[in-house]
Amino acid sequence: MAFGMVAFGNKAGEAIFRGLEYAEKISWNCIGGFTVLAYVDKNGKFKSFETQRGGTRTLFTEGEETGVNPPEELSNSRIAGLIAGGPDRLEPLTQFLAYKDNVGIITGHRIPTYNSVNNKPINQEVLSHIEKGLTANEAIDKVFDENPECDTGLLSIDMKGNIGMRNSEKVLRNIESIGYAKRSNTENKIEVLLNEIFPHQETAELAAETGFSIMNFKEEENIEITVRAGTKVNHGKEDIVKVDKNLIAKEIYTTDINLLTGLQICIVPYKNSKIIQNDKIIGKLDIEAIVNLQDGVIKDLEGQSEVKLTMKGISD
């Protein structure tokens, strides 16, 4: 009955937004309605956006336009969390996503506002324990140990990037449609918890993988080589492109000797071909082209007399 997601690291804000956005594209039932997203701004304070209907399509708007990209500050935030589900939840929507400056964020599924044995919303109780010094996972364990029959599952994240996740014993006994996925490395973490969104596990995995890919993406300057019609292709032990000082291909080598006889529709140079300049490997081919090859000579490249093909550096 809800979708919760938290992230810590590079572009955490954009990661959770895109994770939910792509989850909305493939799943059905309790999704695409209300959404609350909170993030830490450049001054270290929490800010939030919310919508009752439309999910990521209406979370950010410009005038009458919906479906716009999130603000740059949000995208670049290093701590962010959200909760989403069906439409028309009780106001205020921020009750379902607990957060506090210098403490952390609590999200989850089912009823995150369930009253604990201490007569306090259970998400707020987890938050208060973090504020008192427990880590996100310690706080969540403490509260769930005290409330085994609460109707919720929660994700917690503190300001150091510790993440806790737990479903109550009651939820685990009775709810079959739980999805949970996480991804992490030394720099970035992201976790997703949901239920009554189908397909449940596949949706959780897609959201986590989408977000994690964004967090780990490193944009690099494109370096291109030029391949022209009339270039001779030779047989060799490795796929190689030798380029001049202007990165124009002068010699191409393929391991497939069958390509060098008659008219062939093929891909040369091949992906990951070594790019050699002045007898030094400077990179590997990243983007390919389909060419017409006549007796080992390029006639045209996808109907063009020359194409630019991207290479990646040897450190990649």
Coordinates of C-alpha atoms in Angstrom, one line a residue:
M1 CA 0.0 0.0 0.0
A2 CA 3.0 2.3 -0.3
F3 CA 6.5 2.6 -1.8
G4 CA 9.4 3.8 0.3
M5 CA 12.9 4.7 -0.9
V6 CA 16.0 6.2 0.7
A7 CA 19.5 7.0 -0.7
F8 CA 22.8 8.3 0.5
G9 CA 25.6 9.5 -1.7
N10 CA 26.1 11.0 -5.1
K11 CA 22.9 12.5 -6.6
A12 CA 20.8 10.8 -4.0
G13 CA 17.9 13.1 -4.7
E14 CA 17.8 12.4 -8.4
A15 CA 18.4 8.7 -7.8
I16 CA 15.2 8.2 -5.8
F17 CA 13.1 10.4 -8.1
R18 CA 14.2 8.5 -11.2
G19 CA 13.8 5.2 -9.3
L20 CA 10.2 6.0 -8.6
E21 CA 9.6 7.4 -12.0
Y22 CA 10.7 4.2 -13.7
A23 CA 8.8 2.1 -11.2
E24 CA 5.6 3.9 -12.1
K25 CA 6.2 3.0 -15.8
I26 CA 6.1 -0.8 -15.2
S27 CA 4.0 -1.4 -12.2
W28 CA 0.3 -1.1 -11.1
N29 CA -2.0 -0.8 -8.2
C30 CA -0.9 1.5 -5.3
I31 CA 1.4 3.8 -7.2
G32 CA 1.2 7.0 -9.3
G33 CA -0.8 8.8 -6.7
F34 CA 0.5 10.7 -3.7
T35 CA 4.3 11.3 -3.3
V36 CA 6.3 13.1 -0.6
L37 CA 10.0 13.6 -1.3
A38 CA 12.5 15.1 1.3
Y39 CA 16.1 16.0 0.8
V40 CA 18.9 17.9 2.5
D41 CA 19.6 21.2 0.8
K42 CA 22.9 23.0 0.3
N43 CA 22.6 24.6 3.8
G44 CA 22.1 21.2 5.5
K45 CA 18.4 21.7 6.0
F46 CA 15.5 19.4 4.9
K47 CA 13.2 20.6 2.1
S48 CA 10.3 18.6 0.7
F49 CA 7.9 18.4 -2.3
E50 CA 4.6 16.7 -2.3
T51 CA 1.6 15.8 -4.5
Q52 CA -1.7 14.0 -4.0
R53 CA -2.2 12.6 -7.5
G54 CA 0.1 11.9 -10.4
G55 CA 3.3 10.8 -8.7
T56 CA 6.5 11.9 -10.3
R57 CA 4.4 13.6 -13.2
T58 CA 3.1 16.2 -10.8
L59 CA 5.7 16.4 -8.1
F60 CA 7.5 19.3 -9.9
T61 CA 5.7 21.8 -12.2
E62 CA 6.6 24.9 -14.1
G63 CA 3.5 27.0 -14.6
E64 CA 0.9 24.8 -16.2
E65 CA 3.5 22.2 -17.3
T66 CA 3.8 18.9 -15.5
G67 CA 6.5 16.2 -15.8
V68 CA 9.4 18.6 -15.4
N69 CA 12.8 17.6 -14.0
P70 CA 13.5 18.0 -10.3
P71 CA 15.4 21.1 -9.2
E72 CA 19.2 20.9 -9.4
E73 CA 19.7 21.3 -5.7
L74 CA 17.4 18.3 -5.1
S75 CA 19.1 16.2 -7.7
N76 CA 22.6 16.9 -6.2
S77 CA 21.5 16.2 -2.6
R78 CA 23.5 13.5 -0.8
I79 CA 20.6 12.4 1.5
A80 CA 17.0 11.9 0.3
G81 CA 14.0 9.8 0.9
L82 CA 10.4 9.5 -0.4
I83 CA 7.1 7.7 0.2
A84 CA 4.6 7.2 -2.6
G85 CA 1.4 5.3 -3.2
G86 CA -2.2 5.6 -4.4
P87 CA -4.1 8.9 -4.5
D88 CA -5.8 11.0 -1.9
R89 CA -4.1 10.3 1.4
L90 CA -5.0 12.1 4.6
E91 CA -3.5 15.5 5.0
P92 CA -0.9 16.5 5.9
L93 CA 1.0 14.2 3.6
T94 CA 4.3 14.9 5.4
Q95 CA 3.0 12.7 8.3
F96 CA 3.8 9.7 6.2
L97 CA 7.5 10.7 5.7
A98 CA 9.1 11.6 9.0
Y99 CA 12.3 13.8 8.8
K100 CA 14.2 16.3 10.9
D101 CA 17.2 18.5 10.4
N102 CA 20.4 16.9 11.5
V103 CA 18.6 13.6 12.3
G104 CA 17.4 11.7 9.3
I105 CA 14.4 10.4 7.3
I106 CA 11.9 7.6 8.0
T107 CA 9.8 6.1 5.2
G108 CA 8.1 2.8 4.7
H109 CA 4.9 1.0 3.7
R110 CA 1.5 -0.1 5.1
I111 CA 0.9 2.4 8.0
P112 CA 4.1 4.3 8.9
T113 CA 2.0 6.5 11.3
Y114 CA 0.8 3.5 13.3
N115 CA 0.6 4.3 17.0
S116 CA 3.3 2.6 19.0
V117 CA 2.9 1.1 22.4
N118 CA 4.1 4.5 23.6
N119 CA 1.1 6.1 21.8
K120 CA 3.4 7.9 19.3
P121 CA 3.5 7.5 15.5
I122 CA 5.9 4.8 14.9
N123 CA 7.9 6.6 12.3
Q124 CA 8.3 9.6 14.6
E125 CA 9.4 7.2 17.4
V126 CA 12.2 5.8 15.2
L127 CA 13.3 9.4 14.4
S128 CA 13.4 10.4 18.0
H129 CA 15.7 7.4 18.9
I130 CA 18.1 8.5 16.1
E131 CA 18.0 12.0 17.5
K132 CA 19.0 10.6 20.9
G133 CA 22.0 8.9 19.4
L134 CA 21.1 5.5 18.0
T135 CA 22.0 4.7 14.4
A136 CA 19.2 4.3 11.9
N137 CA 19.3 0.5 12.1
E138 CA 19.6 0.4 15.9
A139 CA 16.6 2.8 16.2
I140 CA 14.4 0.7 13.9
D141 CA 15.3 -2.5 15.7
K142 CA 14.5 -1.0 19.1
V143 CA 11.0 0.2 18.0
F144 CA 10.1 -3.0 16.2
D145 CA 11.2 -5.2 19.1
E146 CA 8.7 -3.2 21.2
N147 CA 6.0 -3.3 18.6
P148 CA 6.0 -6.7 16.9
E149 CA 2.3 -6.4 15.9
C150 CA 2.4 -3.0 14.3
D151 CA 1.0 -2.8 10.8
T152 CA 4.1 -1.4 9.0
G153 CA 7.5 -1.8 7.6
L154 CA 10.0 1.0 7.7
L155 CA 13.2 2.3 6.1
S156 CA 15.3 4.7 8.1
I157 CA 18.4 6.7 7.2
D158 CA 20.5 8.9 9.4
M159 CA 22.8 11.7 8.5
K160 CA 25.9 9.4 8.4
G161 CA 24.2 7.3 5.8
N162 CA 23.3 4.3 8.0
I163 CA 20.2 2.6 6.7
G164 CA 17.8 0.4 8.7
M165 CA 15.0 -1.7 7.3
R166 CA 12.5 -3.9 9.1
N167 CA 9.0 -5.3 8.7
S168 CA 6.9 -6.1 11.7
E169 CA 6.2 -9.8 12.6
K170 CA 2.5 -9.2 11.8
V171 CA 3.3 -7.9 8.3
L172 CA 5.7 -10.7 7.6
R173 CA 3.1 -13.3 8.7
N174 CA 0.3 -11.9 6.6
I175 CA 1.5 -9.8 3.7
E176 CA 2.8 -11.7 0.7
S177 CA 3.3 -8.8 -1.7
I178 CA 6.4 -7.2 -0.2
G179 CA 9.2 -6.0 -2.4
Y180 CA 12.6 -5.1 -1.0
A181 CA 15.9 -4.3 -2.8
K182 CA 19.1 -2.6 -2.0
R183 CA 22.3 -1.6 -3.7
S184 CA 25.5 -0.3 -2.1
N185 CA 29.2 0.3 -2.6
T186 CA 31.8 2.4 -0.7
E187 CA 30.3 5.7 -1.9
N188 CA 26.6 5.2 -2.4
K189 CA 23.6 3.4 -0.9
I190 CA 20.0 3.0 -1.9
E191 CA 17.1 0.9 -0.6
V192 CA 13.5 0.3 -1.6
L193 CA 10.6 -1.2 0.4
L194 CA 7.1 -1.6 -0.9
N195 CA 3.9 -3.7 -0.9
E196 CA 0.7 -4.1 -2.9
I197 CA 2.5 -2.8 -6.0
F198 CA 2.9 -5.3 -8.7
P199 CA 5.1 -7.0 -9.7
H200 CA 6.4 -6.3 -6.2
Q201 CA 10.0 -7.7 -6.2
E202 CA 10.7 -6.8 -9.8
T203 CA 9.5 -3.2 -9.2
A204 CA 11.7 -2.9 -6.1
E205 CA 14.7 -4.2 -8.0
L206 CA 14.1 -1.9 -11.0
A207 CA 13.8 1.2 -8.8
A208 CA 16.9 0.3 -6.8
E209 CA 19.0 -0.5 -9.9
T210 CA 17.8 2.7 -11.7
G211 CA 18.7 4.9 -8.8
F212 CA 22.0 3.2 -8.1
S213 CA 23.1 3.5 -11.8
I214 CA 22.5 7.3 -11.6
M215 CA 24.5 7.5 -8.4
N216 CA 27.4 5.8 -9.9
F217 CA 27.4 7.4 -13.4
K218 CA 30.4 9.4 -14.1
E219 CA 30.1 11.7 -17.1
E220 CA 33.2 11.9 -19.3
E221 CA 34.2 14.0 -22.2
N222 CA 33.5 12.1 -25.5
I223 CA 36.6 11.5 -27.6
E224 CA 35.8 10.6 -31.2
I225 CA 37.7 9.0 -34.0
T226 CA 36.8 9.5 -37.7
V227 CA 36.3 6.5 -39.9
R228 CA 36.0 7.1 -43.7
A229 CA 34.9 5.3 -46.8
G230 CA 37.9 3.9 -48.7
T231 CA 39.8 2.8 -45.6
K232 CA 41.4 -0.6 -45.9
V233 CA 40.5 -3.4 -43.4
N234 CA 43.1 -6.0 -42.8
H235 CA 43.1 -9.3 -41.0
G236 CA 44.9 -9.4 -37.6
K237 CA 45.1 -11.2 -34.3
E238 CA 43.3 -8.4 -32.5
D239 CA 40.6 -5.8 -33.4
I240 CA 42.6 -2.6 -33.8
V241 CA 42.2 0.9 -35.3
K242 CA 45.4 2.9 -36.0
V243 CA 44.7 6.6 -36.1
D244 CA 46.8 9.7 -37.0
K245 CA 47.3 12.9 -35.0
N246 CA 43.8 14.1 -35.9
L247 CA 42.2 10.8 -34.8
I248 CA 41.4 9.7 -38.3
A249 CA 41.5 6.0 -38.9
K250 CA 44.3 5.0 -41.3
E251 CA 44.4 1.2 -40.7
I252 CA 41.7 -1.1 -39.4
Y253 CA 42.3 -4.7 -38.3
T254 CA 39.7 -7.4 -37.7
T255 CA 40.0 -10.9 -36.3
D256 CA 37.3 -12.1 -38.7
I257 CA 39.0 -13.0 -42.0
N258 CA 35.7 -13.9 -43.7
L259 CA 34.8 -10.2 -43.8
L260 CA 37.6 -9.5 -46.3
T261 CA 36.2 -11.3 -49.3
G262 CA 33.3 -10.1 -51.5
L263 CA 30.5 -7.7 -50.3
Q264 CA 29.9 -7.8 -46.6
I265 CA 27.4 -6.0 -44.4
C266 CA 29.2 -6.0 -41.1
I267 CA 30.5 -4.0 -38.1
V268 CA 34.1 -2.8 -38.4
P269 CA 35.8 -1.5 -36.5
Y270 CA 34.4 -3.7 -33.7
K271 CA 33.4 -2.6 -30.1
N272 CA 36.4 -2.5 -27.8
S273 CA 38.9 -2.4 -30.7
K274 CA 42.2 -1.0 -29.4
I275 CA 42.8 2.6 -30.6
I276 CA 46.5 3.0 -31.4
Q277 CA 48.2 6.4 -32.0
N278 CA 52.0 6.5 -32.5
D279 CA 52.3 2.9 -31.4
K280 CA 50.5 3.7 -28.1
I281 CA 47.1 2.4 -27.0
I282 CA 45.1 5.5 -26.2
G283 CA 41.7 3.9 -25.7
K284 CA 39.1 1.4 -26.9
L285 CA 36.2 1.8 -29.3
D286 CA 32.9 2.4 -27.6
I287 CA 30.4 3.1 -30.4
E288 CA 30.2 1.1 -33.6
A289 CA 28.8 1.5 -37.1
I290 CA 27.4 -0.9 -39.7
V291 CA 29.4 -0.7 -42.9
N292 CA 29.4 -2.1 -46.4
L293 CA 32.7 -3.7 -47.0
Q294 CA 33.8 -4.7 -50.5
D295 CA 36.9 -7.0 -50.6
G296 CA 38.2 -5.5 -47.4
V297 CA 37.6 -1.8 -48.3
I298 CA 34.9 0.3 -46.7
K299 CA 32.4 1.4 -49.3
D300 CA 30.1 3.4 -46.9
L301 CA 29.2 3.6 -43.2
E302 CA 25.5 3.5 -42.6
G303 CA 25.1 5.3 -45.9
Q304 CA 27.6 8.0 -45.1
S305 CA 31.1 8.6 -46.4
E306 CA 32.5 9.1 -42.9
V307 CA 31.3 8.7 -39.3
K308 CA 32.5 9.8 -35.9
L309 CA 32.8 6.9 -33.4
T310 CA 33.3 7.4 -29.7
M311 CA 36.2 5.9 -27.9
K312 CA 36.7 5.4 -24.1
G313 CA 40.0 5.9 -22.3
I314 CA 42.2 3.0 -21.4
S315 CA 41.6 3.5 -17.7
D316 CA 37.8 2.7 -18.2

